[in-house]
Amino acid sequence: FERGFGTTVGNSLRRVLLSSLTGAAIVSVKIEGVLHEFSTIPGVTEDVTDIILNVKKTRLKLHADKTKTIHLRKKGPGIAKAGDIEHDADIEILTPDLHLATLDKGAHLDMEMIIKRGRGYVPAERNKEEEMAIGVLPVDALYSPVTRVNYLVENARVGRMTDYDKLILEVYTDGSISPEEALSDAALIVRGHLDIFINVKDMEETISRPAVAESITESNKNLLRSVNELELSVRAANCLKNANIKTIADLVQKTEADMLRTKNFGKKSLNEIKEILSEMGLGLGMKLDHLSDGGSEKREE
């Protein structure tokens, strides 16, 4: 990224990853013989409040959009775990070893839980329904599949230029989606919220403004630089030389297919070039028809 954008992008993605992704969670619990959360259950070590706190930690994956009901039926002596929950094929329990309650000999625990899809964090008060049956206890719902996000911005060097930002993201999930999927979803959410500020007419007018024009001019300067400044490996540099690719502008107008047709040019060299261009905000397959008049470059589909 250009200097300063690493922090801007990293902070935005972190906030969205932690608060805005869709997931599934338990929203209410009904325990046989219990009317409120301050009750106790004969033969069960934990009181109802502790059981609900444990239930809230249950992580699961829902393969359907509709509300689902699951059950836990356990007789003592023994430990009731999340893996003991009865469910259908649309549900995966991701924390089967999670401790829910400890039962003495002769004790019986029968719970009914409701699962919904949602986004972010929803407190128990908002999970209350007007016609909720007596004994149904609403639960705080943590829908986000992302459990932790860290980001770090380091100085990056591209060729002889050292004023770039390198963004390192550390993403942890509950297993319902991969960190890569979570990051992709977060980026789509950020982009979707920015789209409302953009339309073609406004974009054309904006390009004429000094700040944006300066950014585009900086991009154009990179395009005019020699590929020798990219400090590529010997093999990649020789391939570009043999293909008569002298400037970065010459390079970005080539597609991946064009590059792979170059003699002795393989996937390793391709990935090396793509990574360096990406750090400059560029890529292969770009159209530079309007480069001379300060317009925006376009990427070929």
Short mmCIF file of C-alpha atoms in Angstrom, two decimals:
data_model
loop_
_atom_site.label_atom_id
_atom_site.label_comp_id
_atom_site.label_asym_id
_atom_site.label_seq_id
_atom_site.Cartn_x
_atom_site.Cartn_y
_atom_site.Cartn_z
CA PHE A 1 0.00 0.00 0.00
CA GLU A 2 1.01 3.64 -0.32
CA ARG A 3 2.27 5.15 2.93
CA GLY A 4 -0.56 5.52 5.46
CA PHE A 5 -3.04 3.21 3.78
CA GLY A 6 -1.82 0.13 5.66
CA THR A 7 -3.24 1.44 8.94
CA THR A 8 -6.41 2.74 7.28
CA VAL A 9 -7.20 -0.57 5.62
CA GLY A 10 -6.01 -2.72 8.53
CA ASN A 11 -8.12 -0.91 11.13
CA SER A 12 -11.23 -0.96 8.91
CA LEU A 13 -10.91 -4.68 8.21
CA ARG A 14 -10.28 -5.49 11.88
CA ARG A 15 -13.43 -3.69 13.02
CA VAL A 16 -15.57 -5.37 10.38
CA LEU A 17 -14.08 -8.81 11.01
CA LEU A 18 -14.92 -8.60 14.71
CA SER A 19 -18.37 -7.05 14.46
CA SER A 20 -20.08 -7.54 11.12
CA LEU A 21 -19.70 -11.10 9.82
CA THR A 22 -22.64 -13.50 9.72
CA GLY A 23 -22.72 -16.65 11.82
CA ALA A 24 -24.96 -18.82 13.99
CA ALA A 25 -25.58 -18.78 17.74
CA ILE A 26 -27.92 -20.04 20.44
CA VAL A 27 -30.47 -17.29 21.22
CA SER A 28 -32.64 -18.91 23.89
CA VAL A 29 -32.69 -21.85 26.31
CA LYS A 30 -35.56 -23.71 27.95
CA ILE A 31 -34.68 -26.09 30.80
CA GLU A 32 -37.22 -28.57 32.11
CA GLY A 33 -38.43 -27.56 35.57
CA VAL A 34 -36.80 -24.10 35.44
CA LEU A 35 -38.78 -20.84 35.37
CA HIS A 36 -35.98 -18.26 35.64
CA GLU A 37 -32.19 -17.96 35.44
CA PHE A 38 -31.74 -17.81 39.22
CA SER A 39 -33.09 -21.32 39.72
CA THR A 40 -31.13 -24.43 40.67
CA ILE A 41 -31.56 -27.94 39.31
CA PRO A 42 -31.56 -30.87 41.76
CA GLY A 43 -28.40 -32.95 41.39
CA VAL A 44 -26.69 -30.47 39.04
CA THR A 45 -23.57 -28.75 40.38
CA GLU A 46 -23.95 -25.57 38.34
CA ASP A 47 -26.88 -23.23 38.82
CA VAL A 48 -28.90 -22.08 35.80
CA THR A 49 -26.88 -18.87 35.41
CA ASP A 50 -23.64 -20.86 35.09
CA ILE A 51 -25.23 -23.29 32.64
CA ILE A 52 -26.37 -20.41 30.44
CA LEU A 53 -22.89 -18.88 30.53
CA ASN A 54 -21.50 -22.22 29.34
CA VAL A 55 -24.15 -22.53 26.63
CA LYS A 56 -23.17 -19.10 25.29
CA LYS A 57 -19.66 -20.44 24.63
CA THR A 58 -20.97 -23.15 22.31
CA ARG A 59 -19.71 -22.55 18.77
CA LEU A 60 -21.63 -24.06 15.90
CA LYS A 61 -22.17 -23.91 12.17
CA LEU A 62 -25.63 -23.69 10.62
CA HIS A 63 -26.05 -24.85 7.02
CA ALA A 64 -29.57 -23.40 6.71
CA ASP A 65 -31.06 -19.92 6.91
CA LYS A 66 -34.08 -20.88 9.01
CA THR A 67 -34.29 -21.13 12.80
CA LYS A 68 -33.40 -24.52 14.27
CA THR A 69 -34.15 -26.28 17.57
CA ILE A 70 -31.64 -28.55 19.33
CA HIS A 71 -31.89 -30.63 22.51
CA LEU A 72 -29.66 -31.84 25.30
CA ARG A 73 -30.89 -34.79 27.36
CA LYS A 74 -28.46 -36.10 29.95
CA LYS A 75 -28.75 -38.37 33.00
CA GLY A 76 -26.25 -38.47 35.84
CA PRO A 77 -23.78 -39.23 37.01
CA GLY A 78 -21.59 -37.57 34.43
CA ILE A 79 -20.69 -34.39 32.59
CA ALA A 80 -22.94 -32.83 29.98
CA LYS A 81 -20.90 -31.54 27.05
CA ALA A 82 -21.76 -29.68 23.86
CA GLY A 83 -21.06 -32.89 21.96
CA ASP A 84 -24.09 -34.46 23.73
CA ILE A 85 -26.45 -32.04 21.99
CA GLU A 86 -28.94 -33.71 19.63
CA HIS A 87 -29.16 -31.99 16.25
CA ASP A 88 -29.91 -32.61 12.59
CA ALA A 89 -27.61 -32.62 9.55
CA ASP A 90 -27.90 -28.84 9.08
CA ILE A 91 -25.93 -28.19 12.27
CA GLU A 92 -22.31 -28.80 13.24
CA ILE A 93 -21.12 -28.48 16.84
CA LEU A 94 -17.62 -27.00 16.65
CA THR A 95 -16.86 -27.25 20.39
CA PRO A 96 -17.96 -30.82 21.28
CA ASP A 97 -15.76 -30.97 24.40
CA LEU A 98 -17.20 -27.78 25.91
CA HIS A 99 -18.34 -28.39 29.51
CA LEU A 100 -21.99 -27.42 30.06
CA ALA A 101 -22.95 -28.99 33.40
CA THR A 102 -21.97 -31.63 36.00
CA LEU A 103 -24.66 -34.13 37.02
CA ASP A 104 -24.75 -36.25 40.18
CA LYS A 105 -26.22 -39.74 40.32
CA GLY A 106 -29.96 -39.64 39.67
CA ALA A 107 -29.87 -36.11 38.24
CA HIS A 108 -31.54 -35.31 34.94
CA LEU A 109 -30.97 -32.37 32.60
CA ASP A 110 -33.31 -31.65 29.68
CA MET A 111 -32.67 -28.50 27.66
CA GLU A 112 -34.17 -27.13 24.47
CA MET A 113 -32.17 -24.47 22.61
CA ILE A 114 -33.01 -22.25 19.65
CA ILE A 115 -30.39 -21.44 17.00
CA LYS A 116 -30.56 -18.51 14.59
CA ARG A 117 -28.31 -16.87 12.05
CA GLY A 118 -27.28 -13.30 12.69
CA ARG A 119 -24.46 -10.79 12.65
CA GLY A 120 -22.16 -9.40 15.31
CA TYR A 121 -23.30 -9.40 18.95
CA VAL A 122 -26.93 -9.27 20.11
CA PRO A 123 -27.69 -8.93 23.86
CA ALA A 124 -30.26 -11.16 25.53
CA GLU A 125 -32.75 -8.29 25.86
CA ARG A 126 -33.02 -8.04 22.08
CA ASN A 127 -33.61 -11.79 21.79
CA LYS A 128 -36.77 -11.55 23.87
CA GLU A 129 -40.01 -12.09 21.96
CA GLU A 130 -43.41 -10.71 22.93
CA GLU A 131 -45.10 -14.12 23.08
CA MET A 132 -42.14 -16.00 24.54
CA ALA A 133 -43.31 -18.96 26.63
CA ILE A 134 -42.77 -19.06 30.38
CA GLY A 135 -39.42 -20.66 31.20
CA VAL A 136 -37.74 -19.69 27.91
CA LEU A 137 -34.57 -17.78 28.79
CA PRO A 138 -33.07 -15.43 26.16
CA VAL A 139 -29.29 -15.65 25.75
CA ASP A 140 -26.65 -13.17 24.58
CA ALA A 141 -25.82 -14.21 21.01
CA LEU A 142 -22.30 -13.85 19.63
CA TYR A 143 -22.76 -14.58 15.94
CA SER A 144 -19.34 -13.49 14.69
CA PRO A 145 -17.23 -16.48 13.56
CA VAL A 146 -14.06 -14.43 14.13
CA THR A 147 -12.60 -14.73 17.61
CA ARG A 148 -9.49 -12.56 17.36
CA VAL A 149 -7.84 -10.16 14.90
CA ASN A 150 -4.45 -8.48 15.04
CA TYR A 151 -2.79 -6.38 12.40
CA LEU A 152 0.69 -4.98 11.94
CA VAL A 153 1.96 -2.39 9.47
CA GLU A 154 5.60 -2.58 8.45
CA ASN A 155 7.72 -0.58 6.06
CA ALA A 156 7.92 -2.23 2.65
CA ARG A 157 10.42 -1.89 -0.13
CA VAL A 158 9.51 -2.17 -3.81
CA GLY A 159 12.58 -1.93 -5.98
CA ARG A 160 14.43 1.18 -4.84
CA MET A 161 11.36 2.74 -3.26
CA THR A 162 10.99 2.27 0.50
CA ASP A 163 7.92 4.38 1.29
CA TYR A 164 5.29 1.64 1.08
CA ASP A 165 3.23 -0.05 3.82
CA LYS A 166 3.11 -3.81 4.27
CA LEU A 167 -0.07 -4.95 6.05
CA ILE A 168 0.10 -8.18 8.06
CA LEU A 169 -3.24 -9.53 9.31
CA GLU A 170 -3.60 -12.27 11.93
CA VAL A 171 -7.15 -13.68 11.89
CA TYR A 172 -8.53 -16.41 14.17
CA THR A 173 -11.96 -18.01 13.63
CA ASP A 174 -14.11 -20.57 15.44
CA GLY A 175 -13.77 -23.02 12.55
CA SER A 176 -17.13 -22.31 10.91
CA ILE A 177 -15.29 -20.43 8.16
CA SER A 178 -11.61 -20.11 7.28
CA PRO A 179 -9.63 -16.93 8.02
CA GLU A 180 -9.32 -16.37 4.25
CA GLU A 181 -13.11 -16.54 3.81
CA ALA A 182 -13.62 -14.20 6.76
CA LEU A 183 -11.19 -11.66 5.32
CA SER A 184 -12.83 -11.84 1.90
CA ASP A 185 -16.31 -11.33 3.42
CA ALA A 186 -15.07 -8.37 5.47
CA ALA A 187 -13.53 -6.73 2.40
CA LEU A 188 -16.82 -7.12 0.51
CA ILE A 189 -18.71 -5.49 3.39
CA VAL A 190 -16.32 -2.53 3.47
CA ARG A 191 -16.54 -2.11 -0.29
CA GLY A 192 -20.34 -2.35 -0.22
CA HIS A 193 -20.58 0.50 2.28
CA LEU A 194 -18.29 2.68 0.17
CA ASP A 195 -20.17 2.06 -3.08
CA ILE A 196 -22.93 4.47 -2.05
CA PHE A 197 -20.46 7.35 -2.39
CA ILE A 198 -19.47 6.40 -5.91
CA ASN A 199 -21.13 6.71 -9.30
CA VAL A 200 -19.60 7.20 -12.71
CA LYS A 201 -20.39 10.91 -12.98
CA ASP A 202 -19.11 11.71 -9.50
CA MET A 203 -16.01 9.62 -10.11
CA GLU A 204 -15.18 11.58 -13.28
CA GLU A 205 -15.61 14.86 -11.40
CA THR A 206 -13.55 13.60 -8.46
CA ILE A 207 -10.62 12.63 -10.66
CA SER A 208 -10.19 16.29 -11.57
CA ARG A 209 -9.64 17.20 -7.91
CA PRO A 210 -5.99 17.83 -6.92
CA ALA A 211 -5.69 15.13 -4.23
CA VAL A 212 -7.00 12.33 -6.45
CA ALA A 213 -5.13 13.59 -9.47
CA GLU A 214 -1.92 13.56 -7.44
CA SER A 215 -2.55 9.92 -6.47
CA ILE A 216 -3.10 8.92 -10.09
CA THR A 217 0.00 10.85 -11.15
CA GLU A 218 2.04 8.92 -8.58
CA SER A 219 0.71 5.67 -10.05
CA ASN A 220 1.67 6.86 -13.52
CA LYS A 221 5.21 7.58 -12.33
CA ASN A 222 5.55 3.96 -11.23
CA LEU A 223 4.36 2.80 -14.63
CA LEU A 224 7.14 4.74 -16.34
CA ARG A 225 9.88 3.16 -14.23
CA SER A 226 12.20 0.51 -15.65
CA VAL A 227 11.52 -3.13 -14.76
CA ASN A 228 15.16 -3.29 -13.66
CA GLU A 229 14.17 -1.26 -10.57
CA LEU A 230 11.91 -4.09 -9.39
CA GLU A 231 14.95 -6.15 -8.34
CA LEU A 232 13.53 -9.40 -9.69
CA SER A 233 15.27 -12.76 -9.61
CA VAL A 234 17.77 -13.38 -12.39
CA ARG A 235 15.44 -15.81 -14.20
CA ALA A 236 12.45 -13.43 -14.12
CA ALA A 237 14.57 -10.44 -15.16
CA ASN A 238 16.07 -12.35 -18.11
CA CYS A 239 12.62 -13.46 -19.25
CA LEU A 240 11.38 -9.86 -19.28
CA LYS A 241 14.47 -8.79 -21.18
CA ASN A 242 13.97 -11.53 -23.79
CA ALA A 243 10.32 -10.50 -24.15
CA ASN A 244 11.40 -6.88 -24.75
CA ILE A 245 9.51 -5.67 -21.66
CA LYS A 246 11.36 -2.55 -20.57
CA THR A 247 9.01 -0.52 -18.35
CA ILE A 248 6.43 -1.38 -15.70
CA ALA A 249 3.80 -0.03 -18.10
CA ASP A 250 4.89 -2.63 -20.66
CA LEU A 251 4.65 -5.31 -17.98
CA VAL A 252 1.21 -4.55 -16.53
CA GLN A 253 -0.40 -4.57 -19.97
CA LYS A 254 0.56 -8.24 -20.31
CA THR A 255 -1.89 -10.89 -19.11
CA GLU A 256 -0.88 -13.93 -17.08
CA ALA A 257 -1.35 -16.06 -20.18
CA ASP A 258 0.96 -13.75 -22.15
CA MET A 259 3.65 -14.06 -19.50
CA LEU A 260 3.42 -17.84 -19.24
CA ARG A 261 3.93 -18.10 -22.99
CA THR A 262 7.31 -16.39 -22.57
CA LYS A 263 10.21 -18.80 -22.90
CA ASN A 264 11.55 -20.14 -19.57
CA PHE A 265 8.92 -18.12 -17.65
CA GLY A 266 7.12 -20.27 -15.06
CA LYS A 267 4.63 -20.00 -12.23
CA LYS A 268 7.28 -19.08 -9.68
CA SER A 269 8.39 -16.06 -11.71
CA LEU A 270 4.75 -15.13 -12.35
CA ASN A 271 3.91 -15.13 -8.63
CA GLU A 272 7.05 -13.11 -7.88
CA ILE A 273 6.02 -10.40 -10.35
CA LYS A 274 2.37 -10.39 -9.24
CA GLU A 275 3.41 -9.90 -5.60
CA ILE A 276 5.67 -6.96 -6.40
CA LEU A 277 3.06 -5.30 -8.63
CA SER A 278 0.39 -5.82 -5.97
CA GLU A 279 2.49 -3.94 -3.41
CA MET A 280 2.49 -1.00 -5.85
CA GLY A 281 -1.28 -1.15 -6.34
CA LEU A 282 -0.83 -2.56 -9.85
CA GLY A 283 -1.41 -5.89 -11.55
CA LEU A 284 -1.18 -7.77 -14.81
CA GLY A 285 -3.80 -7.34 -17.53
CA MET A 286 -4.30 -3.58 -17.10
CA LYS A 287 -5.48 -1.25 -19.83
CA LEU A 288 -3.60 2.03 -19.97
CA ASP A 289 -5.55 3.75 -22.74
CA HIS A 290 -6.00 6.93 -20.69
CA LEU A 291 -2.59 6.99 -19.04
CA SER A 292 -1.41 10.06 -20.85
CA ASP A 293 -4.33 12.28 -19.78
CA GLY A 294 -4.30 11.29 -16.09
CA GLY A 295 -7.29 8.95 -16.25
CA SER A 296 -7.64 5.76 -14.33
CA GLU A 297 -6.10 2.48 -15.36
CA LYS A 298 -8.47 -0.42 -15.96
CA ARG A 299 -7.89 -4.10 -15.27
CA GLU A 300 -8.96 -6.57 -17.93
CA GLU A 301 -11.44 -9.25 -16.82
#
